[in-house]
Amino acid sequence: MKPVKVGICGLGTVGGGTFNVLKRNAEEIARRAGRGIEVAQIGARSSNPRCDTSDTPVTSVLEVADNPDIDIVIELIGGYTVARELVMKAIDNGKHVVTANKALIAVHGNEIFAKAREKGVIVAFEASVAGGIPIIKAIREGLAGNQINWLAGIINGTGNFILTEMREKGRTFDDVLKEAQALGYAEADPTFDVEGIDAAHKLTILASIAFGVPLQFDKAYTEGITRLTTADVNYAEALGYRIKHLGMARRTEAGIELRVHPTLIPADRLIANVNGVMNAVMVNGDAVGSTLFYGAGAGMEPTASAVVADVVDVVRAMTSDPENRVPHLAFQPDALSDHPVLPISACASAYYLRIQAKDHPGVLAQVASILSERGINIESIMQKEAEEHDGLVPMILLTHQVIEQKIDDAIAAMEGLEGVAGKVMRIRVEQLN
Ligand code: HSE
């Protein structure tokens, strides 16, 4: 059989990795796919010193989508503009698409999949979430017998790398971020990493395939890691917790929780010990219970691993009847549910609160009564000695689970107390059991 011809658009870190893996493992990949896979064209503005592309024509990216010889367009440009134009053009021209672009799928996926269905082509996007971990395939196919209850993931390697280095080596935020950028992990705009936007893109995708709802990135709650202090990291540790930047999606009767924020996790959970640039996703299903998927969430060849697996999947499925393929979002498109995404004020969580109290009698009692008046149960409490520089006493409380609206209200009341200085630090707590 003739080889399948693919065009790689974007020859940066992931594009270069994909080119090299397709070349290096060509024989093994052909034995799996049943046909050879040939990189017949590259769409890129410049070459990649880590790839020998001397035998492959290099053109502009949009020319790849117009080339009648190309069967599969691999979009590895990133961003929403040229990438979107390229993907829509490729689909219009009847080509299958493989992409690693989480922002594009999270924001424009509904429109892209509708167009793909109209044209009978596949859009595969495994590499868009958690780099080399085959988490989309695992949820979409491996866990297809379950009702998924919740999933929680460390799905931004840069953020996890920063938190790990700060905790283990006491390094500064900026210093670690620069290293992540040099290693090729960080987004072009690093605020996407540290403010949780990149994780929210990935969480949006995971939630859709877990719960069978349309992609709704605009409804995801996003909170970054820039406000975390070493003191909070250490207090969490003293209470038996680690702070991770977690993406959490949970199905409740009222709606779906879709939120990315710093989170205290019991230190003995496996996921609390996922360090550096590594990613991990826990998925809890009614039949399977809890599962954990771990691996490199970014980087040249780990991400290429997922891209190439998608190419193999497409090659295997391209001759099949489009109606009988695995649906893009795991559920049949006419069976997607309109179960709403909840605003953060309606989500339920336990909380870590750090209150900077003046060293007066009665402040703790006032704080405790603010919580009890609102039916918020205190799980534990820790009071440290007054700090030398300001004489304030850090009071750390852990609460039981409560709706966020109630804790917001309690925090506002605490901040109004004469004995409380400044803002109350609030971090959500998840037991993940
Ligand atoms: N910037 C992302 C990360 C790259 O750090 O995880 C992979 O999506």
Tab-separated table of C-alpha atoms and ligand atoms in Angstrom:
chain	number	residue	atom	x	y	z
A	1	MET	CA	0.000	0.000	0.000
A	2	LYS	CA	1.167	3.536	-0.740
A	3	PRO	CA	2.473	5.464	2.279
A	4	VAL	CA	0.235	8.045	3.897
A	5	LYS	CA	1.570	11.547	3.305
A	6	VAL	CA	1.630	13.982	6.164
A	7	GLY	CA	2.563	17.653	6.311
A	8	ILE	CA	4.041	19.054	9.516
A	9	CYS	CA	3.156	22.712	10.101
A	10	GLY	CA	5.357	24.398	12.660
A	11	LEU	CA	8.901	23.119	13.184
A	12	GLY	CA	9.567	24.353	16.705
A	13	THR	CA	10.039	22.140	19.758
A	14	VAL	CA	7.074	19.811	19.138
A	15	GLY	CA	7.228	19.980	15.324
A	16	GLY	CA	10.924	19.120	15.384
A	17	GLY	CA	10.297	16.270	17.813
A	18	THR	CA	7.470	14.900	15.648
A	19	PHE	CA	9.639	15.031	12.512
A	20	ASN	CA	12.459	13.164	14.256
A	21	VAL	CA	10.242	10.495	15.846
A	22	LEU	CA	8.414	9.823	12.560
A	23	LYS	CA	11.775	9.386	10.795
A	24	ARG	CA	13.567	7.433	13.508
A	25	ASN	CA	10.716	5.010	14.246
A	26	ALA	CA	9.355	4.819	10.673
A	27	GLU	CA	9.613	1.053	10.414
A	28	GLU	CA	8.053	0.309	13.781
A	29	ILE	CA	5.291	2.864	13.146
A	30	ALA	CA	4.497	1.299	9.734
A	31	ARG	CA	4.184	-2.134	11.373
A	32	ARG	CA	1.584	-0.631	13.708
A	33	ALA	CA	-0.294	1.529	11.218
A	34	GLY	CA	-0.310	-1.022	8.406
A	35	ARG	CA	1.152	1.577	6.025
A	36	GLY	CA	4.212	3.734	5.857
A	37	ILE	CA	3.898	7.343	7.033
A	38	GLU	CA	5.935	9.839	5.051
A	39	VAL	CA	6.598	13.457	5.957
A	40	ALA	CA	6.018	14.843	2.463
A	41	GLN	CA	6.015	18.557	3.285
A	42	ILE	CA	6.904	20.945	6.060
A	43	GLY	CA	5.176	24.261	6.596
A	44	ALA	CA	7.553	26.510	8.492
A	45	ARG	CA	9.241	29.871	8.324
A	46	SER	CA	12.626	28.560	9.421
A	47	SER	CA	14.472	25.292	9.836
A	48	ASN	CA	15.142	23.542	13.137
A	49	PRO	CA	18.826	22.799	13.842
A	50	ARG	CA	17.751	19.613	15.624
A	51	CYS	CA	16.155	18.150	12.451
A	52	ASP	CA	17.677	17.051	9.140
A	53	THR	CA	14.958	18.245	6.763
A	54	SER	CA	17.205	18.361	3.664
A	55	ASP	CA	15.030	15.802	1.781
A	56	THR	CA	11.681	17.410	2.578
A	57	PRO	CA	10.149	20.399	0.781
A	58	VAL	CA	9.585	23.355	3.090
A	59	THR	CA	6.829	25.844	2.200
A	60	SER	CA	4.475	28.263	3.921
A	61	VAL	CA	2.006	26.587	6.294
A	62	LEU	CA	-1.146	27.313	4.301
A	63	GLU	CA	0.353	25.681	1.204
A	64	VAL	CA	0.376	22.394	3.140
A	65	ALA	CA	-3.399	22.576	3.571
A	66	ASP	CA	-3.795	23.149	-0.184
A	67	ASN	CA	-1.458	20.367	-1.322
A	68	PRO	CA	-3.651	17.617	-2.878
A	69	ASP	CA	-0.998	14.980	-2.061
A	70	ILE	CA	-1.195	15.543	1.699
A	71	ASP	CA	-3.586	13.248	3.613
A	72	ILE	CA	-2.986	14.502	7.161
A	73	VAL	CA	-2.075	18.021	8.268
A	74	ILE	CA	-0.213	18.124	11.582
A	75	GLU	CA	-0.740	21.542	13.166
A	76	LEU	CA	2.038	22.393	15.617
A	77	ILE	CA	2.101	26.169	15.302
A	78	GLY	CA	0.123	27.069	18.435
A	79	GLY	CA	-2.091	30.104	19.051
A	80	TYR	CA	-5.525	30.838	17.629
A	81	THR	CA	-4.952	32.797	14.449
A	82	VAL	CA	-2.849	31.112	11.735
A	83	ALA	CA	-3.444	27.736	13.406
A	84	ARG	CA	-7.209	28.162	13.191
A	85	GLU	CA	-7.067	29.271	9.563
A	86	LEU	CA	-4.815	26.323	8.715
A	87	VAL	CA	-7.007	23.748	10.482
A	88	MET	CA	-10.246	25.047	8.930
A	89	LYS	CA	-8.650	25.133	5.469
A	90	ALA	CA	-7.286	21.602	5.856
A	91	ILE	CA	-10.711	20.309	6.927
A	92	ASP	CA	-12.403	22.173	4.084
A	93	ASN	CA	-9.996	20.465	1.709
A	94	GLY	CA	-10.990	17.065	3.153
A	95	LYS	CA	-7.782	16.445	5.083
A	96	HIS	CA	-7.523	14.856	8.505
A	97	VAL	CA	-5.892	16.989	11.172
A	98	VAL	CA	-3.657	16.196	14.135
A	99	THR	CA	-2.986	19.045	16.538
A	100	ALA	CA	-1.260	19.665	19.857
A	101	ASN	CA	-3.013	23.012	20.217
A	102	LYS	CA	-4.978	23.083	23.496
A	103	ALA	CA	-5.885	26.762	23.196
A	104	LEU	CA	-7.356	26.213	19.729
A	105	ILE	CA	-9.349	23.134	20.777
A	106	ALA	CA	-10.546	24.594	24.102
A	107	VAL	CA	-11.702	27.855	22.510
A	108	HIS	CA	-12.719	26.862	18.950
A	109	GLY	CA	-13.103	23.080	19.239
A	110	ASN	CA	-16.919	23.016	18.969
A	111	GLU	CA	-16.767	24.832	15.634
A	112	ILE	CA	-13.790	22.763	14.402
A	113	PHE	CA	-15.454	19.431	15.242
A	114	ALA	CA	-18.734	20.500	13.592
A	115	LYS	CA	-16.843	21.312	10.387
A	116	ALA	CA	-14.893	18.044	10.610
A	117	ARG	CA	-18.130	16.052	10.925
A	118	GLU	CA	-19.573	17.857	7.921
A	119	LYS	CA	-16.507	16.895	5.883
A	120	GLY	CA	-16.146	13.374	7.324
A	121	VAL	CA	-12.600	13.939	8.568
A	122	ILE	CA	-10.866	13.268	11.879
A	123	VAL	CA	-9.379	15.925	14.145
A	124	ALA	CA	-7.101	14.272	16.713
A	125	PHE	CA	-5.715	16.209	19.667
A	126	GLU	CA	-4.105	13.836	22.184
A	127	ALA	CA	-0.980	16.003	22.495
A	128	SER	CA	-3.063	19.003	23.540
A	129	VAL	CA	-3.363	17.726	27.125
A	130	ALA	CA	-0.537	16.541	29.385
A	131	GLY	CA	2.083	16.095	26.632
A	132	GLY	CA	3.075	12.448	26.374
A	133	ILE	CA	0.412	11.019	28.722
A	134	PRO	CA	-2.318	9.341	26.627
A	135	ILE	CA	-5.010	10.777	28.883
A	136	ILE	CA	-7.542	11.628	26.172
A	137	LYS	CA	-7.467	8.095	24.814
A	138	ALA	CA	-7.675	6.708	28.354
A	139	ILE	CA	-10.803	8.696	29.246
A	140	ARG	CA	-12.452	8.563	25.832
A	141	GLU	CA	-11.902	4.867	25.193
A	142	GLY	CA	-10.345	3.066	28.166
A	143	LEU	CA	-12.894	4.401	30.668
A	144	ALA	CA	-15.902	4.427	28.309
A	145	GLY	CA	-17.884	2.127	30.595
A	146	ASN	CA	-17.842	4.566	33.502
A	147	GLN	CA	-19.754	7.546	34.710
A	148	ILE	CA	-16.844	9.822	35.478
A	149	ASN	CA	-17.325	11.482	38.871
A	150	TRP	CA	-14.322	13.790	38.912
A	151	LEU	CA	-10.853	14.324	37.570
A	152	ALA	CA	-7.967	16.306	38.975
A	153	GLY	CA	-4.711	17.054	37.264
A	154	ILE	CA	-1.342	18.688	37.488
A	155	ILE	CA	-1.477	19.685	33.843
A	156	ASN	CA	1.000	22.509	33.545
A	157	GLY	CA	4.616	21.413	33.740
A	158	THR	CA	6.010	24.928	34.054
A	159	GLY	CA	3.855	25.758	37.074
A	160	ASN	CA	4.664	22.442	38.720
A	161	PHE	CA	8.373	22.946	38.047
A	162	ILE	CA	8.214	26.393	39.666
A	163	LEU	CA	6.341	25.159	42.764
A	164	THR	CA	8.689	22.196	43.154
A	165	GLU	CA	11.870	24.273	42.902
A	166	MET	CA	10.481	26.900	45.297
A	167	ARG	CA	9.578	24.223	47.864
A	168	GLU	CA	12.676	22.061	47.546
A	169	LYS	CA	15.392	24.620	46.895
A	170	GLY	CA	13.940	27.905	48.094
A	171	ARG	CA	14.523	29.411	44.607
A	172	THR	CA	12.671	32.522	43.519
A	173	PHE	CA	9.680	32.430	41.205
A	174	ASP	CA	11.348	34.476	38.433
A	175	ASP	CA	14.546	32.468	38.472
A	176	VAL	CA	12.722	29.145	38.000
A	177	LEU	CA	10.427	30.562	35.319
A	178	LYS	CA	13.464	31.641	33.270
A	179	GLU	CA	14.863	28.113	33.459
A	180	ALA	CA	11.525	26.586	32.338
A	181	GLN	CA	11.499	28.968	29.360
A	182	ALA	CA	15.067	28.008	28.425
A	183	LEU	CA	14.125	24.312	28.594
A	184	GLY	CA	11.259	24.875	26.130
A	185	TYR	CA	8.432	24.014	28.557
A	186	ALA	CA	6.845	27.416	28.984
A	187	GLU	CA	4.202	28.958	26.738
A	188	ALA	CA	5.185	31.841	24.448
A	189	ASP	CA	3.339	34.044	26.937
A	190	PRO	CA	4.378	32.670	30.345
A	191	THR	CA	1.351	34.224	32.062
A	192	PHE	CA	-0.597	31.373	30.391
A	193	ASP	CA	1.415	28.982	32.569
A	194	VAL	CA	1.545	30.833	35.882
A	195	GLU	CA	-1.998	32.254	35.780
A	196	GLY	CA	-3.519	28.838	35.040
A	197	ILE	CA	-4.826	29.678	31.547
A	198	ASP	CA	-2.890	26.852	29.895
A	199	ALA	CA	-4.166	24.418	32.558
A	200	ALA	CA	-7.725	25.717	32.074
A	201	HIS	CA	-7.479	25.036	28.321
A	202	LYS	CA	-6.479	21.450	29.078
A	203	LEU	CA	-9.049	21.021	31.844
A	204	THR	CA	-11.810	22.265	29.531
A	205	ILE	CA	-10.913	19.535	27.049
A	206	LEU	CA	-10.716	16.816	29.721
A	207	ALA	CA	-14.047	17.829	31.271
A	208	SER	CA	-15.819	17.684	27.921
A	209	ILE	CA	-14.646	14.187	27.137
A	210	ALA	CA	-15.250	13.035	30.728
A	211	PHE	CA	-18.786	14.400	31.096
A	212	GLY	CA	-20.000	14.703	27.505
A	213	VAL	CA	-20.581	18.457	27.520
A	214	PRO	CA	-19.540	21.012	24.866
A	215	LEU	CA	-16.202	22.799	25.319
A	216	GLN	CA	-16.759	25.842	27.560
A	217	PHE	CA	-13.398	27.447	28.271
A	218	ASP	CA	-15.052	30.793	29.025
A	219	LYS	CA	-16.768	29.251	32.076
A	220	ALA	CA	-13.601	27.802	33.644
A	221	TYR	CA	-12.461	29.475	36.877
A	222	THR	CA	-8.750	30.297	36.781
A	223	GLU	CA	-6.468	31.363	39.615
A	224	GLY	CA	-2.661	31.480	39.286
A	225	ILE	CA	0.251	30.689	41.570
A	226	THR	CA	1.819	34.125	41.734
A	227	ARG	CA	0.330	35.015	45.151
A	228	LEU	CA	1.659	31.904	46.917
A	229	THR	CA	4.231	32.600	49.605
A	230	THR	CA	6.951	30.391	51.042
A	231	ALA	CA	5.184	30.767	54.401
A	232	ASP	CA	2.017	29.129	52.999
A	233	VAL	CA	4.062	26.336	51.423
A	234	ASN	CA	5.685	25.690	54.834
A	235	TYR	CA	2.443	25.918	56.872
A	236	ALA	CA	0.780	23.502	54.439
A	237	GLU	CA	3.696	21.140	54.918
A	238	ALA	CA	3.367	21.370	58.726
A	239	LEU	CA	-0.315	20.414	58.402
A	240	GLY	CA	0.561	17.378	56.253
A	241	TYR	CA	-0.244	18.897	52.835
A	242	ARG	CA	1.514	19.937	49.608
A	243	ILE	CA	0.413	22.870	47.478
A	244	LYS	CA	-0.105	21.998	43.812
A	245	HIS	CA	-1.585	23.999	40.952
A	246	LEU	CA	-4.506	21.693	40.282
A	247	GLY	CA	-7.148	21.538	37.577
A	248	MET	CA	-10.327	20.094	39.068
A	249	ALA	CA	-13.470	19.021	37.216
A	250	ARG	CA	-16.287	17.441	39.156
A	251	ARG	CA	-19.832	16.473	38.230
A	252	THR	CA	-22.410	17.379	40.867
A	253	GLU	CA	-26.200	17.365	40.653
A	254	ALA	CA	-26.250	21.156	40.393
A	255	GLY	CA	-23.659	21.305	37.628
A	256	ILE	CA	-20.049	20.798	36.655
A	257	GLU	CA	-17.199	22.325	38.621
A	258	LEU	CA	-14.429	23.500	36.302
A	259	ARG	CA	-11.640	25.205	38.185
A	260	VAL	CA	-7.870	25.718	38.203
A	261	HIS	CA	-6.247	27.044	41.356
A	262	PRO	CA	-3.508	26.370	43.920
A	263	THR	CA	-4.714	23.467	46.052
A	264	LEU	CA	-3.600	21.776	49.264
A	265	ILE	CA	-3.446	17.986	48.755
A	266	PRO	CA	-2.589	15.483	51.520
A	267	ALA	CA	1.168	14.914	51.239
A	268	ASP	CA	0.781	11.128	51.129
A	269	ARG	CA	-1.316	11.088	47.925
A	270	LEU	CA	0.711	9.914	44.921
A	271	ILE	CA	-0.305	13.011	42.960
A	272	ALA	CA	1.061	15.280	45.712
A	273	ASN	CA	4.478	13.778	44.941
A	274	VAL	CA	4.459	14.583	41.231
A	275	ASN	CA	7.346	16.994	40.934
A	276	GLY	CA	9.251	19.098	38.449
A	277	VAL	CA	7.892	19.344	34.926
A	278	MET	CA	5.987	16.056	35.250
A	279	ASN	CA	2.197	15.973	34.872
A	280	ALA	CA	-0.371	13.623	36.384
A	281	VAL	CA	-4.115	13.243	36.066
A	282	MET	CA	-6.394	11.374	38.474
A	283	VAL	CA	-9.696	10.191	37.048
A	284	ASN	CA	-12.412	8.769	39.272
A	285	GLY	CA	-15.106	6.665	37.623
A	286	ASP	CA	-18.053	4.902	39.243
A	287	ALA	CA	-16.915	1.472	38.073
A	288	VAL	CA	-13.136	1.749	38.033
A	289	GLY	CA	-12.652	3.895	41.156
A	290	SER	CA	-9.619	6.186	41.120
A	291	THR	CA	-6.942	5.922	38.449
A	292	LEU	CA	-3.738	7.912	38.054
A	293	PHE	CA	-1.892	8.705	34.826
A	294	TYR	CA	1.635	10.089	35.080
A	295	GLY	CA	4.311	11.244	32.650
A	296	ALA	CA	6.103	14.115	30.961
A	297	GLY	CA	3.620	16.898	30.293
A	298	ALA	CA	5.763	18.888	27.883
A	299	GLY	CA	8.973	18.722	25.901
A	300	MET	CA	10.119	17.826	22.407
A	301	GLU	CA	9.738	14.053	22.168
A	302	PRO	CA	7.204	13.356	24.948
A	303	THR	CA	4.724	15.602	23.118
A	304	ALA	CA	5.783	14.138	19.770
A	305	SER	CA	4.941	10.712	21.188
A	306	ALA	CA	1.291	11.784	21.503
A	307	VAL	CA	1.240	13.500	18.090
A	308	VAL	CA	2.613	10.411	16.336
A	309	ALA	CA	0.165	8.121	18.175
A	310	ASP	CA	-2.647	10.298	16.827
A	311	VAL	CA	-1.231	10.041	13.309
A	312	VAL	CA	-1.215	6.239	13.633
A	313	ASP	CA	-4.817	6.323	14.914
A	314	VAL	CA	-5.887	8.479	11.975
A	315	VAL	CA	-4.159	6.184	9.474
A	316	ARG	CA	-5.956	3.181	10.967
A	317	ALA	CA	-9.343	4.938	10.947
A	318	MET	CA	-9.181	6.934	7.707
A	319	THR	CA	-10.797	4.210	5.604
A	320	SER	CA	-13.548	3.563	8.161
A	321	ASP	CA	-17.082	4.894	7.966
A	322	PRO	CA	-17.061	8.351	9.679
A	323	GLU	CA	-20.223	7.431	11.606
A	324	ASN	CA	-18.399	4.576	13.311
A	325	ARG	CA	-15.307	6.437	14.466
A	326	VAL	CA	-14.624	7.390	18.092
A	327	PRO	CA	-16.435	10.745	18.518
A	328	HIS	CA	-14.185	13.784	18.968
A	329	LEU	CA	-15.571	14.539	22.439
A	330	ALA	CA	-16.090	10.872	23.400
A	331	PHE	CA	-19.905	11.127	23.306
A	332	GLN	CA	-22.028	11.144	20.167
A	333	PRO	CA	-22.360	14.797	19.100
A	334	ASP	CA	-26.172	14.740	19.309
A	335	ALA	CA	-25.940	13.259	22.825
A	336	LEU	CA	-23.880	16.039	24.444
A	337	SER	CA	-25.502	17.271	27.643
A	338	ASP	CA	-26.384	20.822	28.663
A	339	HIS	CA	-25.572	20.199	32.328
A	340	PRO	CA	-24.352	23.683	33.338
A	341	VAL	CA	-20.849	24.666	34.398
A	342	LEU	CA	-21.095	26.124	37.909
A	343	PRO	CA	-19.723	29.555	38.831
A	344	ILE	CA	-16.915	29.288	41.389
A	345	SER	CA	-19.195	30.713	44.122
A	346	ALA	CA	-21.361	27.575	43.827
A	347	CYS	CA	-18.440	25.102	43.937
A	348	ALA	CA	-17.728	23.159	47.132
A	349	SER	CA	-14.304	22.780	48.707
A	350	ALA	CA	-12.505	22.703	52.029
A	351	TYR	CA	-10.283	25.705	52.747
A	352	TYR	CA	-6.937	26.715	54.201
A	353	LEU	CA	-7.158	30.211	55.677
A	354	ARG	CA	-4.192	32.255	56.890
A	355	ILE	CA	-5.211	35.208	58.992
A	356	GLN	CA	-2.711	37.813	60.158
A	357	ALA	CA	-4.069	38.636	63.627
A	358	LYS	CA	-3.086	41.369	66.045
A	359	ASP	CA	-1.764	39.947	69.291
A	360	HIS	CA	-4.947	40.736	71.306
A	361	PRO	CA	-7.151	38.472	73.393
A	362	GLY	CA	-10.376	37.399	71.680
A	363	VAL	CA	-9.423	37.551	67.960
A	364	LEU	CA	-9.441	33.781	67.602
A	365	ALA	CA	-12.849	33.627	69.322
A	366	GLN	CA	-14.262	36.232	66.896
A	367	VAL	CA	-12.884	34.351	63.886
A	368	ALA	CA	-14.336	31.085	65.218
A	369	SER	CA	-17.754	32.650	65.727
A	370	ILE	CA	-17.773	34.135	62.177
A	371	LEU	CA	-17.253	30.598	60.893
A	372	SER	CA	-19.755	28.916	63.227
A	373	GLU	CA	-22.469	31.506	62.463
A	374	ARG	CA	-22.212	30.441	58.819
A	375	GLY	CA	-22.227	26.722	59.621
A	376	ILE	CA	-18.558	26.339	58.601
A	377	ASN	CA	-16.885	23.540	60.522
A	378	ILE	CA	-13.232	23.993	61.539
A	379	GLU	CA	-11.100	20.908	60.992
A	380	SER	CA	-7.847	22.124	62.526
A	381	ILE	CA	-6.171	25.242	63.711
A	382	MET	CA	-2.556	26.284	64.115
A	383	GLN	CA	-1.297	29.508	65.652
A	384	LYS	CA	2.300	30.615	65.229
A	385	GLU	CA	4.325	33.025	67.331
A	386	ALA	CA	4.109	36.731	66.581
A	387	GLU	CA	6.357	37.706	63.685
A	388	GLU	CA	9.210	39.997	64.617
A	389	HIS	CA	8.866	42.455	61.745
A	390	ASP	CA	5.194	43.366	62.318
A	391	GLY	CA	4.139	41.736	65.609
A	392	LEU	CA	1.271	39.972	63.801
A	393	VAL	CA	0.287	36.416	64.685
A	394	PRO	CA	-0.320	34.065	61.750
A	395	MET	CA	-3.427	31.959	62.447
A	396	ILE	CA	-3.927	29.029	60.092
A	397	LEU	CA	-7.293	27.287	59.881
A	398	LEU	CA	-8.460	24.308	57.882
A	399	THR	CA	-12.209	24.070	57.325
A	400	HIS	CA	-14.456	21.218	56.283
A	401	GLN	CA	-16.087	21.316	52.865
A	402	VAL	CA	-18.431	24.226	52.244
A	403	ILE	CA	-19.900	26.157	49.296
A	404	GLU	CA	-17.481	28.910	48.227
A	405	GLN	CA	-20.053	31.672	48.641
A	406	LYS	CA	-20.101	31.000	52.392
A	407	ILE	CA	-16.345	31.179	52.779
A	408	ASP	CA	-16.240	34.409	50.724
A	409	ASP	CA	-18.767	35.858	53.114
A	410	ALA	CA	-16.812	34.663	56.173
A	411	ILE	CA	-13.546	36.076	54.793
A	412	ALA	CA	-15.181	39.464	54.210
A	413	ALA	CA	-16.397	39.473	57.826
A	414	MET	CA	-12.936	38.469	59.118
A	415	GLU	CA	-11.236	41.198	57.099
A	416	GLY	CA	-13.606	43.680	58.761
A	417	LEU	CA	-12.435	42.754	62.279
A	418	GLU	CA	-10.329	45.308	64.104
A	419	GLY	CA	-8.004	42.507	65.224
A	420	VAL	CA	-7.284	41.238	61.692
A	421	ALA	CA	-4.668	42.937	59.514
A	422	GLY	CA	-4.778	42.949	55.716
A	423	LYS	CA	-6.221	40.251	53.506
A	424	VAL	CA	-6.980	36.691	54.539
A	425	MET	CA	-5.064	34.175	52.427
A	426	ARG	CA	-7.411	31.466	51.148
A	427	ILE	CA	-6.304	28.254	49.418
A	428	ARG	CA	-8.695	25.440	48.494
A	429	VAL	CA	-8.102	21.961	49.901
A	430	GLU	CA	-8.949	18.682	48.129
A	431	GLN	CA	-8.633	15.250	49.741
A	432	LEU	CA	-8.849	13.393	46.388
A	433	ASN	CA	-10.103	10.209	47.983
B	1	HSE	N1	3.496	25.252	28.790
B	1	HSE	C1	2.980	23.939	28.893
B	1	HSE	C2	3.435	23.348	30.214
B	1	HSE	C3	3.490	23.113	27.739
B	1	HSE	O1	4.297	23.937	30.867
B	1	HSE	O2	2.912	22.334	30.626
B	1	HSE	C4	2.696	21.892	27.476
B	1	HSE	O3	1.375	22.141	27.173
